[in-house]
Amino acid sequence: LLWAPCAGPILGLILTGAALRGASVGTTTLLFAYALGAATSLAAALAVGGKFLKILKKYLGADIWVRRALGTAVLLGVLAISLGWDRGVLTRLSRLETESFEQKLVQLFKVDEGGLGSDQNSLKSEGDFPDINHAAVEWLNSPPLTRESLQGKVVLVDFWTYSCINCLRSLPYVKAWAEKYKNAGLVVIGVHTPEFAFEKSLPNVKNAVSELGLTYPIAIDSNFNIWKAFHNSYWPAHYFIDAQGKIRHHHFGEGKYEESERVIQELLKEQNGASTEQGIVKVNGTGIHAKSKISDVVSPETYVGFRRAANFSSIPRIVRDQPQTYRLDTATDGALALNQWGLEGRWRVEAEDALLEKPHGKIIFRFHARDLHLVLGPGPGGKPVRFHVRLDENDPKESHGVDIDEAGNGVVEKHRLYQLIRQSESEPIGDRTFEIEFLDIGVQAFAFTFG
């Protein structure tokens, strides 16, 4: 009860980190800490449990009643899970607003979130700027940049990948900073590190860079060499490097754009010896780039490929790398609980994606968010795939995303992220059922993201 439920995922994270970063003092320390945690947790359970049972044995039959009570609790738990009550409770809990409570804790304990705080001279060195020249597969928009050639410049390194919705929503800010501060000594370097295999294709990346209007240098990091050099684990991730080649600040994920710009201004001020323009850029992202309203997002990023699939609710369970006909569970009348999803039709589920083997295959998802996105790609040969989207069994109408019309019609022509649902912020956001039907064979479905 104390250790077993979380031991596997924790060990998985530690071993993944060790595999990516190699053997080191850090990974050895983590493994030792894991073993120590397991030992102390089990020792505490044995010590406390043994004493507790000795106390109970002083009372006639008390241990028997305790066992009966625990057995009854287990049976009630099984009943609750079988009826889906647990998902309802967890859903309600996940919707509780905790941000204000967390902020109070931060203020109470004066937690350092890695930001500037009230002292803008508190940016401490986090290590040296790795030399990324030879680590890159190729450079776009620039000849190869070296650590030496960047001496005297303030550098912002942005790890991104073109099908990542969080990266796409942060790009307008990165572009604005690159333009605003280029004459003041800022160099922005986008490091494109792929999440999916199709993002390793250089033509795909070049096309995305062109469509997104990125003009600053882009290092192609298809082999994860730059990613490993920074010990990075996130998309997007921003690293701020001063003119002496020291990493002085970092930020992972979306948000805190004003704080990030203040860091740029402070590092430029250090270099130039004079105050840099202090105003903050105003960004109004539209379409896919529109800012997410995080309080409305209850659905997590969900992968379709078997390697990271979760909450799958079709019959049969996922059959790896083999064509299989799937259907929703008729025992529940095809109804899905929140954040469950399923396939219908003939699909082959592979490690990263599901490939449609016959026309009119479907994916159904019960979600709670303003926006729904799906990473898709055409099949072999790049033949376009037509599809139709329904929301609660109706055409999406005014809730359609930028990649479909009001009737829910769209076409998969490239490997990229498609925005399929965009609900109005003026209306309450609730649980909705999304359905997409592909009229042609060959489509590849990779991952759902929300906003």
GROMACS .gro file of C-alpha atoms in nm:
model
  451
    1LEU     CA    1   0.000   0.000   0.000
    2LEU     CA    2   0.282   0.238   0.078
    3TRP     CA    3   0.521   0.154  -0.202
    4ALA     CA    4   0.398  -0.089  -0.470
    5PRO     CA    5   0.146   0.140  -0.650
    6CYS     CA    6   0.411   0.395  -0.749
    7ALA     CA    7   0.730   0.188  -0.763
    8GLY     CA    8   0.706   0.088  -1.131
    9PRO     CA    9   0.653   0.432  -1.290
   10ILE     CA   10   0.923   0.588  -1.070
   11LEU     CA   11   1.177   0.322  -1.160
   12GLY     CA   12   1.077   0.358  -1.527
   13LEU     CA   13   1.152   0.731  -1.518
   14ILE     CA   14   1.486   0.677  -1.349
   15LEU     CA   15   1.593   0.406  -1.596
   16THR     CA   16   1.480   0.619  -1.893
   17GLY     CA   17   1.688   0.909  -1.764
   18ALA     CA   18   1.986   0.679  -1.719
   19ALA     CA   19   1.945   0.543  -2.074
   20LEU     CA   20   1.932   0.892  -2.223
   21ARG     CA   21   2.211   1.049  -2.020
   22GLY     CA   22   2.437   0.749  -1.968
   23ALA     CA   23   2.605   0.624  -1.653
   24SER     CA   24   2.700   0.906  -1.418
   25VAL     CA   25   2.712   1.008  -1.054
   26GLY     CA   26   2.364   1.158  -1.095
   27THR     CA   27   2.196   0.844  -1.230
   28THR     CA   28   2.377   0.625  -0.974
   29THR     CA   29   2.260   0.854  -0.694
   30LEU     CA   30   1.902   0.837  -0.819
   31LEU     CA   31   1.908   0.457  -0.828
   32PHE     CA   32   2.055   0.448  -0.478
   33ALA     CA   33   1.789   0.688  -0.354
   34TYR     CA   34   1.521   0.469  -0.512
   35ALA     CA   35   1.656   0.159  -0.338
   36LEU     CA   36   1.681   0.346  -0.008
   37GLY     CA   37   1.325   0.470  -0.046
   38ALA     CA   38   1.197   0.120  -0.115
   39ALA     CA   39   1.385  -0.022   0.183
   40THR     CA   40   1.274   0.246   0.429
   41SER     CA   41   0.912   0.228   0.313
   42LEU     CA   42   0.899  -0.150   0.354
   43ALA     CA   43   1.082  -0.133   0.688
   44ALA     CA   44   0.837   0.125   0.816
   45ALA     CA   45   0.544  -0.086   0.701
   46LEU     CA   46   0.683  -0.393   0.879
   47ALA     CA   47   0.768  -0.210   1.199
   48VAL     CA   48   0.448  -0.010   1.232
   49GLY     CA   49   0.227  -0.290   1.102
   50GLY     CA   50   0.373  -0.544   1.342
   51LYS     CA   51   0.324  -0.323   1.645
   52PHE     CA   52  -0.027  -0.236   1.536
   53LEU     CA   53  -0.124  -0.604   1.504
   54LYS     CA   54   0.018  -0.680   1.851
   55ILE     CA   55  -0.204  -0.410   1.998
   56LEU     CA   56  -0.508  -0.544   1.816
   57LYS     CA   57  -0.448  -0.897   1.939
   58LYS     CA   58  -0.506  -0.778   2.293
   59TYR     CA   59  -0.870  -0.743   2.202
   60LEU     CA   60  -1.060  -1.065   2.143
   61GLY     CA   61  -1.133  -1.116   1.775
   62ALA     CA   62  -1.034  -0.760   1.681
   63ASP     CA   63  -0.788  -0.870   1.414
   64ILE     CA   64  -1.055  -1.084   1.253
   65TRP     CA   65  -1.293  -0.792   1.231
   66VAL     CA   66  -1.020  -0.567   1.092
   67ARG     CA   67  -0.953  -0.823   0.818
   68ARG     CA   68  -1.322  -0.848   0.743
   69ALA     CA   69  -1.350  -0.470   0.724
   70LEU     CA   70  -1.053  -0.448   0.490
   71GLY     CA   71  -1.191  -0.729   0.276
   72THR     CA   72  -1.527  -0.552   0.254
   73ALA     CA   73  -1.350  -0.229   0.157
   74VAL     CA   74  -1.166  -0.411  -0.124
   75LEU     CA   75  -1.490  -0.561  -0.256
   76LEU     CA   76  -1.659  -0.220  -0.246
   77GLY     CA   77  -1.361  -0.075  -0.434
   78VAL     CA   78  -1.393  -0.342  -0.705
   79LEU     CA   79  -1.765  -0.266  -0.734
   80ALA     CA   80  -1.696   0.109  -0.764
   81ILE     CA   81  -1.437   0.054  -1.037
   82SER     CA   82  -1.661  -0.186  -1.231
   83LEU     CA   83  -1.943   0.072  -1.229
   84GLY     CA   84  -1.711   0.358  -1.327
   85TRP     CA   85  -1.767   0.554  -1.004
   86ASP     CA   86  -1.393   0.597  -0.954
   87ARG     CA   87  -1.357   0.786  -1.285
   88GLY     CA   88  -1.637   1.023  -1.189
   89VAL     CA   89  -1.474   1.102  -0.855
   90LEU     CA   90  -1.130   1.151  -1.011
   91THR     CA   91  -1.277   1.374  -1.280
   92ARG     CA   92  -1.442   1.598  -1.024
   93LEU     CA   93  -1.122   1.613  -0.822
   94SER     CA   94  -0.917   1.699  -1.132
   95ARG     CA   95  -1.140   1.999  -1.199
   96LEU     CA   96  -1.076   2.158  -0.861
   97GLU     CA   97  -0.890   2.485  -0.895
   98THR     CA   98  -0.557   2.439  -0.713
   99GLU     CA   99  -0.358   2.723  -0.865
  100SER     CA  100  -0.448   2.977  -0.596
  101PHE     CA  101  -0.369   2.726  -0.320
  102GLU     CA  102  -0.034   2.641  -0.479
  103GLN     CA  103   0.051   3.010  -0.514
  104LYS     CA  104  -0.021   3.064  -0.143
  105LEU     CA  105   0.218   2.780  -0.059
  106VAL     CA  106   0.484   2.932  -0.285
  107GLN     CA  107   0.448   3.267  -0.110
  108LEU     CA  108   0.435   3.111   0.239
  109PHE     CA  109   0.751   2.905   0.196
  110LYS     CA  110   0.923   3.149  -0.044
  111VAL     CA  111   0.980   2.874  -0.301
  112ASP     CA  112   1.227   2.965  -0.574
  113GLU     CA  113   1.057   2.886  -0.906
  114GLY     CA  114   1.369   2.965  -1.105
  115GLY     CA  115   1.249   3.315  -1.191
  116LEU     CA  116   1.389   3.659  -1.128
  117GLY     CA  117   1.173   3.741  -0.826
  118SER     CA  118   1.219   4.095  -0.702
  119ASP     CA  119   1.594   4.090  -0.760
  120GLN     CA  120   1.675   4.100  -1.128
  121ASN     CA  121   2.045   4.053  -1.053
  122SER     CA  122   1.984   3.704  -0.907
  123LEU     CA  123   2.038   3.514  -1.233
  124LYS     CA  124   2.292   3.251  -1.134
  125SER     CA  125   2.505   3.041  -1.368
  126GLU     CA  126   2.354   2.701  -1.447
  127GLY     CA  127   2.655   2.575  -1.644
  128ASP     CA  128   2.836   2.633  -1.970
  129PHE     CA  129   2.671   2.669  -2.310
  130PRO     CA  130   2.742   2.338  -2.493
  131ASP     CA  131   2.902   2.365  -2.837
  132ILE     CA  132   2.613   2.266  -3.065
  133ASN     CA  133   2.778   2.310  -3.406
  134HIS     CA  134   2.881   1.949  -3.478
  135ALA     CA  135   2.587   1.808  -3.281
  136ALA     CA  136   2.339   1.940  -3.538
  137VAL     CA  137   2.249   1.730  -3.842
  138GLU     CA  138   2.197   2.045  -4.049
  139TRP     CA  139   2.130   2.417  -4.010
  140LEU     CA  140   1.845   2.615  -4.164
  141ASN     CA  141   1.836   2.993  -4.218
  142SER     CA  142   2.203   3.019  -4.115
  143PRO     CA  143   2.550   2.871  -4.157
  144PRO     CA  144   2.654   2.651  -3.864
  145LEU     CA  145   2.690   2.849  -3.540
  146THR     CA  146   2.962   2.770  -3.290
  147ARG     CA  147   3.004   2.861  -2.926
  148GLU     CA  148   3.303   3.077  -3.022
  149SER     CA  149   3.112   3.264  -3.293
  150LEU     CA  150   2.837   3.345  -3.042
  151GLN     CA  151   3.074   3.491  -2.781
  152GLY     CA  152   2.958   3.842  -2.691
  153LYS     CA  153   2.598   3.762  -2.787
  154VAL     CA  154   2.302   3.684  -2.567
  155VAL     CA  155   2.153   3.356  -2.691
  156LEU     CA  156   1.806   3.209  -2.652
  157VAL     CA  157   1.790   2.835  -2.734
  158ASP     CA  158   1.435   2.712  -2.802
  159PHE     CA  159   1.382   2.334  -2.814
  160TRP     CA  160   1.074   2.264  -3.024
  161THR     CA  161   0.918   2.022  -3.270
  162TYR     CA  162   0.667   2.119  -3.533
  163SER     CA  163   0.375   1.891  -3.435
  164CYS     CA  164   0.383   1.995  -3.066
  165ILE     CA  165   0.090   2.223  -2.976
  166ASN     CA  166   0.274   2.368  -2.675
  167CYS     CA  167   0.566   2.460  -2.902
  168LEU     CA  168   0.335   2.612  -3.163
  169ARG     CA  169   0.162   2.831  -2.902
  170SER     CA  170   0.495   2.963  -2.772
  171LEU     CA  171   0.649   3.031  -3.116
  172PRO     CA  172   0.481   3.374  -3.164
  173TYR     CA  173   0.664   3.499  -2.853
  174VAL     CA  174   0.998   3.355  -2.967
  175LYS     CA  175   0.955   3.514  -3.309
  176ALA     CA  176   0.864   3.848  -3.150
  177TRP     CA  177   1.174   3.843  -2.925
  178ALA     CA  178   1.401   3.751  -3.216
  179GLU     CA  179   1.274   4.049  -3.415
  180LYS     CA  180   1.265   4.300  -3.129
  181TYR     CA  181   1.613   4.235  -2.987
  182LYS     CA  182   1.815   4.128  -3.292
  183ASN     CA  183   1.989   4.467  -3.315
  184ALA     CA  184   2.054   4.472  -2.940
  185GLY     CA  185   2.265   4.157  -2.948
  186LEU     CA  186   2.017   3.869  -2.908
  187VAL     CA  187   2.056   3.553  -3.119
  188VAL     CA  188   1.765   3.310  -3.117
  189ILE     CA  189   1.842   2.949  -3.209
  190GLY     CA  190   1.556   2.708  -3.263
  191VAL     CA  191   1.661   2.348  -3.196
  192HIS     CA  192   1.421   2.114  -3.376
  193THR     CA  193   1.425   1.782  -3.189
  194PRO     CA  194   1.164   1.536  -3.324
  195GLU     CA  195   0.904   1.353  -3.117
  196PHE     CA  196   0.774   1.134  -3.402
  197ALA     CA  197   0.963   0.963  -3.684
  198PHE     CA  198   0.808   1.183  -3.955
  199GLU     CA  199   0.959   1.489  -3.784
  200LYS     CA  200   1.306   1.355  -3.866
  201SER     CA  201   1.235   1.416  -4.235
  202LEU     CA  202   1.428   1.727  -4.339
  203PRO     CA  203   1.178   1.822  -4.615
  204ASN     CA  204   0.896   1.805  -4.358
  205VAL     CA  205   1.087   2.033  -4.120
  206LYS     CA  206   1.183   2.277  -4.397
  207ASN     CA  207   0.820   2.299  -4.505
  208ALA     CA  208   0.706   2.363  -4.146
  209VAL     CA  209   0.973   2.632  -4.093
  210SER     CA  210   0.859   2.806  -4.410
  211GLU     CA  211   0.487   2.787  -4.325
  212LEU     CA  212   0.549   2.913  -3.970
  213GLY     CA  213   0.755   3.204  -4.099
  214LEU     CA  214   1.065   3.128  -3.890
  215THR     CA  215   1.365   3.327  -4.011
  216TYR     CA  216   1.609   3.281  -3.721
  217PRO     CA  217   1.869   2.996  -3.723
  218ILE     CA  218   1.729   2.644  -3.683
  219ALA     CA  219   1.955   2.356  -3.575
  220ILE     CA  220   1.823   2.016  -3.686
  221ASP     CA  221   1.870   1.782  -3.389
  222SER     CA  222   1.727   1.458  -3.529
  223ASN     CA  223   1.977   1.246  -3.333
  224PHE     CA  224   1.903   1.419  -3.000
  225ASN     CA  225   2.268   1.523  -2.959
  226ILE     CA  226   2.191   1.883  -2.862
  227TRP     CA  227   1.900   1.765  -2.645
  228LYS     CA  228   2.140   1.541  -2.450
  229ALA     CA  229   2.408   1.810  -2.429
  230PHE     CA  230   2.160   2.034  -2.247
  231HIS     CA  231   2.021   1.740  -2.041
  232ASN     CA  232   1.684   1.853  -2.168
  233SER     CA  233   1.354   1.665  -2.121
  234TYR     CA  234   1.084   1.904  -2.245
  235TRP     CA  235   0.909   2.056  -2.548
  236PRO     CA  236   0.921   2.353  -2.550
  237ALA     CA  237   1.226   2.440  -2.340
  238HIS     CA  238   1.395   2.781  -2.337
  239TYR     CA  239   1.756   2.828  -2.225
  240PHE     CA  240   1.897   3.180  -2.178
  241ILE     CA  241   2.274   3.220  -2.227
  242ASP     CA  242   2.473   3.531  -2.145
  243ALA     CA  243   2.747   3.692  -2.352
  244GLN     CA  244   3.015   3.496  -2.164
  245GLY     CA  245   2.863   3.163  -2.265
  246LYS     CA  246   2.697   3.078  -1.933
  247ILE     CA  247   2.343   2.940  -1.906
  248ARG     CA  248   2.173   3.183  -1.670
  249HIS     CA  249   1.807   3.084  -1.680
  250HIS     CA  250   1.567   2.825  -1.822
  251HIS     CA  251   1.194   2.776  -1.857
  252PHE     CA  252   1.004   2.461  -1.953
  253GLY     CA  253   0.662   2.456  -2.119
  254GLU     CA  254   0.430   2.741  -2.206
  255GLY     CA  255   0.370   3.058  -2.006
  256LYS     CA  256   0.580   3.305  -1.805
  257TYR     CA  257   0.652   3.498  -2.125
  258GLU     CA  258   0.688   3.833  -1.949
  259GLU     CA  259   0.938   3.684  -1.704
  260SER     CA  260   1.134   3.531  -1.993
  261GLU     CA  261   1.150   3.863  -2.175
  262ARG     CA  262   1.273   4.032  -1.857
  263VAL     CA  263   1.556   3.779  -1.847
  264ILE     CA  264   1.652   3.871  -2.204
  265GLN     CA  265   1.649   4.239  -2.114
  266GLU     CA  266   1.865   4.183  -1.805
  267LEU     CA  267   2.124   3.977  -1.994
  268LEU     CA  268   2.140   4.237  -2.272
  269LYS     CA  269   2.180   4.509  -2.012
  270GLU     CA  270   2.474   4.320  -1.859
  271GLN     CA  271   2.637   4.294  -2.200
  272ASN     CA  272   2.569   4.642  -2.334
  273GLY     CA  273   2.617   4.829  -2.007
  274ALA     CA  274   2.302   5.029  -2.074
  275SER     CA  275   1.933   4.974  -2.026
  276THR     CA  276   1.762   4.785  -2.307
  277GLU     CA  277   1.407   4.865  -2.411
  278GLN     CA  278   1.189   4.758  -2.116
  279GLY     CA  279   0.850   4.724  -2.282
  280ILE     CA  280   0.696   4.377  -2.318
  281VAL     CA  281   0.592   4.243  -2.657
  282LYS     CA  282   0.219   4.210  -2.718
  283VAL     CA  283   0.131   3.881  -2.885
  284ASN     CA  284  -0.217   3.787  -2.998
  285GLY     CA  285  -0.194   3.430  -3.124
  286THR     CA  286  -0.468   3.316  -3.360
  287GLY     CA  287  -0.575   2.977  -3.491
  288ILE     CA  288  -0.349   2.702  -3.361
  289HIS     CA  289  -0.127   2.964  -3.196
  290ALA     CA  290  -0.409   3.097  -2.973
  291LYS     CA  291  -0.327   3.086  -2.602
  292SER     CA  292  -0.477   2.796  -2.409
  293LYS     CA  293  -0.716   2.850  -2.118
  294ILE     CA  294  -0.561   2.597  -1.886
  295SER     CA  295  -0.850   2.599  -1.636
  296ASP     CA  296  -1.074   2.447  -1.907
  297VAL     CA  297  -0.834   2.165  -1.993
  298VAL     CA  298  -0.920   1.842  -1.809
  299SER     CA  299  -0.806   1.603  -2.084
  300PRO     CA  300  -0.437   1.505  -2.104
  301GLU     CA  301  -0.218   1.456  -2.410
  302THR     CA  302  -0.308   1.107  -2.532
  303TYR     CA  303  -0.106   0.887  -2.767
  304VAL     CA  304  -0.261   0.645  -3.016
  305GLY     CA  305   0.043   0.420  -3.073
  306PHE     CA  306   0.077   0.125  -2.834
  307ARG     CA  307   0.407   0.246  -2.686
  308ARG     CA  308   0.237   0.520  -2.484
  309ALA     CA  309  -0.136   0.451  -2.528
  310ALA     CA  310  -0.360   0.496  -2.222
  311ASN     CA  311  -0.735   0.493  -2.152
  312PHE     CA  312  -0.806   0.275  -2.457
  313SER     CA  313  -1.164   0.143  -2.446
  314SER     CA  314  -1.227  -0.069  -2.756
  315ILE     CA  315  -1.267  -0.443  -2.799
  316PRO     CA  316  -1.032  -0.622  -2.830
  317ARG     CA  317  -0.747  -0.460  -2.640
  318ILE     CA  318  -0.469  -0.324  -2.860
  319VAL     CA  319  -0.308  -0.589  -3.079
  320ARG     CA  320   0.045  -0.476  -3.159
  321ASP     CA  321   0.162  -0.444  -3.521
  322GLN     CA  322  -0.118  -0.662  -3.659
  323PRO     CA  323  -0.434  -0.564  -3.855
  324GLN     CA  324  -0.733  -0.594  -3.624
  325THR     CA  325  -1.102  -0.497  -3.637
  326TYR     CA  326  -1.197  -0.286  -3.333
  327ARG     CA  327  -1.530  -0.175  -3.190
  328LEU     CA  328  -1.645   0.014  -2.883
  329ASP     CA  329  -1.754  -0.195  -2.586
  330THR     CA  330  -2.125  -0.265  -2.639
  331ALA     CA  331  -2.157  -0.360  -2.272
  332THR     CA  332  -2.158   0.014  -2.201
  333ASP     CA  333  -2.373   0.096  -2.507
  334GLY     CA  334  -2.063   0.244  -2.668
  335ALA     CA  335  -2.053   0.524  -2.411
  336LEU     CA  336  -1.709   0.647  -2.303
  337ALA     CA  337  -1.611   0.790  -1.968
  338LEU     CA  338  -1.418   1.116  -1.964
  339ASN     CA  339  -1.074   1.084  -2.129
  340GLN     CA  340  -1.144   0.737  -2.264
  341TRP     CA  341  -1.102   0.680  -2.638
  342GLY     CA  342  -1.145   0.396  -2.882
  343LEU     CA  343  -1.108   0.277  -3.240
  344GLU     CA  344  -1.372   0.141  -3.474
  345GLY     CA  345  -1.292  -0.038  -3.798
  346ARG     CA  346  -0.983  -0.214  -3.932
  347TRP     CA  347  -0.661  -0.066  -3.788
  348ARG     CA  348  -0.299  -0.169  -3.739
  349VAL     CA  349  -0.170  -0.017  -3.416
  350GLU     CA  350   0.205   0.041  -3.425
  351ALA     CA  351   0.445   0.184  -3.167
  352GLU     CA  352   0.391   0.551  -3.260
  353ASP     CA  353   0.062   0.549  -3.446
  354ALA     CA  354  -0.244   0.361  -3.572
  355LEU     CA  355  -0.271   0.297  -3.948
  356LEU     CA  356  -0.616   0.258  -4.107
  357GLU     CA  357  -0.640  -0.059  -4.317
  358LYS     CA  358  -0.997  -0.013  -4.455
  359PRO     CA  359  -1.213   0.293  -4.532
  360HIS     CA  360  -1.457   0.442  -4.281
  361GLY     CA  361  -1.249   0.371  -3.974
  362LYS     CA  362  -1.322   0.590  -3.673
  363ILE     CA  363  -1.158   0.730  -3.360
  364ILE     CA  364  -1.386   0.841  -3.075
  365PHE     CA  365  -1.270   1.045  -2.772
  366ARG     CA  366  -1.462   1.175  -2.468
  367PHE     CA  367  -1.282   1.500  -2.378
  368HIS     CA  368  -1.308   1.819  -2.174
  369ALA     CA  369  -1.124   2.119  -2.324
  370ARG     CA  370  -1.182   2.419  -2.548
  371ASP     CA  371  -0.962   2.288  -2.831
  372LEU     CA  372  -0.895   1.939  -2.964
  373HIS     CA  373  -0.598   1.866  -3.190
  374LEU     CA  374  -0.490   1.543  -3.354
  375VAL     CA  375  -0.152   1.471  -3.511
  376LEU     CA  376  -0.221   1.298  -3.844
  377GLY     CA  377  -0.042   1.196  -4.160
  378PRO     CA  378  -0.138   1.054  -4.499
  379GLY     CA  379  -0.058   0.693  -4.572
  380PRO     CA  380   0.213   0.546  -4.798
  381GLY     CA  381   0.278   0.760  -5.102
  382GLY     CA  382   0.129   1.068  -4.936
  383LYS     CA  383  -0.216   1.017  -5.088
  384PRO     CA  384  -0.466   1.261  -4.926
  385VAL     CA  385  -0.722   1.114  -4.687
  386ARG     CA  386  -1.067   1.268  -4.651
  387PHE     CA  387  -1.235   1.274  -4.311
  388HIS     CA  388  -1.548   1.393  -4.133
  389VAL     CA  389  -1.571   1.516  -3.772
  390ARG     CA  390  -1.873   1.502  -3.541
  391LEU     CA  391  -1.917   1.660  -3.199
  392ASP     CA  392  -2.177   1.490  -2.979
  393GLU     CA  393  -2.301   1.309  -3.295
  394ASN     CA  394  -2.362   1.640  -3.478
  395ASP     CA  395  -2.166   1.853  -3.723
  396PRO     CA  396  -1.935   2.086  -3.526
  397LYS     CA  397  -2.072   2.406  -3.689
  398GLU     CA  398  -1.932   2.711  -3.502
  399SER     CA  399  -1.711   2.481  -3.288
  400HIS     CA  400  -1.502   2.372  -3.587
  401GLY     CA  401  -1.123   2.409  -3.580
  402VAL     CA  402  -0.909   2.578  -3.843
  403ASP     CA  403  -0.851   2.253  -4.034
  404ILE     CA  404  -1.217   2.162  -4.097
  405ASP     CA  405  -1.528   2.345  -4.214
  406GLU     CA  406  -1.855   2.394  -4.024
  407ALA     CA  407  -1.986   2.063  -4.161
  408GLY     CA  408  -1.682   1.886  -4.016
  409ASN     CA  409  -1.509   1.802  -4.344
  410GLY     CA  410  -1.132   1.802  -4.385
  411VAL     CA  411  -0.840   1.639  -4.565
  412VAL     CA  412  -0.512   1.496  -4.434
  413GLU     CA  413  -0.244   1.603  -4.681
  414LYS     CA  414   0.070   1.633  -4.467
  415HIS     CA  415   0.216   1.494  -4.147
  416ARG     CA  416   0.133   1.763  -3.893
  417LEU     CA  417  -0.096   1.871  -3.611
  418TYR     CA  418  -0.457   1.937  -3.715
  419GLN     CA  419  -0.686   2.161  -3.509
  420LEU     CA  420  -1.027   1.995  -3.533
  421ILE     CA  421  -1.231   2.153  -3.253
  422ARG     CA  422  -1.222   2.515  -3.130
  423GLN     CA  423  -1.515   2.599  -2.901
  424SER     CA  424  -1.623   2.951  -2.819
  425GLU     CA  425  -1.481   3.090  -2.494
  426SER     CA  426  -1.814   3.261  -2.429
  427GLU     CA  427  -1.981   2.922  -2.377
  428PRO     CA  428  -1.921   2.693  -2.077
  429ILE     CA  429  -1.676   2.416  -2.160
  430GLY     CA  430  -1.811   2.071  -2.070
  431ASP     CA  431  -1.757   1.702  -2.146
  432ARG     CA  432  -1.799   1.638  -2.520
  433THR     CA  433  -1.772   1.334  -2.745
  434PHE     CA  434  -1.545   1.376  -3.047
  435GLU     CA  435  -1.567   1.141  -3.344
  436ILE     CA  436  -1.359   1.143  -3.661
  437GLU     CA  437  -1.436   0.911  -3.953
  438PHE     CA  438  -1.175   0.861  -4.226
  439LEU     CA  439  -1.332   0.800  -4.565
  440ASP     CA  440  -1.013   0.667  -4.727
  441ILE     CA  441  -0.753   0.413  -4.618
  442GLY     CA  442  -0.394   0.481  -4.515
  443VAL     CA  443  -0.427   0.759  -4.255
  444GLN     CA  444  -0.185   0.758  -3.964
  445ALA     CA  445  -0.309   0.886  -3.626
  446PHE     CA  446  -0.043   0.973  -3.367
  447ALA     CA  447  -0.162   1.178  -3.069
  448PHE     CA  448  -0.438   1.398  -2.925
  449THR     CA  449  -0.355   1.729  -2.760
  450PHE     CA  450  -0.585   1.982  -2.599
  451GLY     CA  451  -0.602   2.352  -2.523
   0.00000   0.00000   0.00000
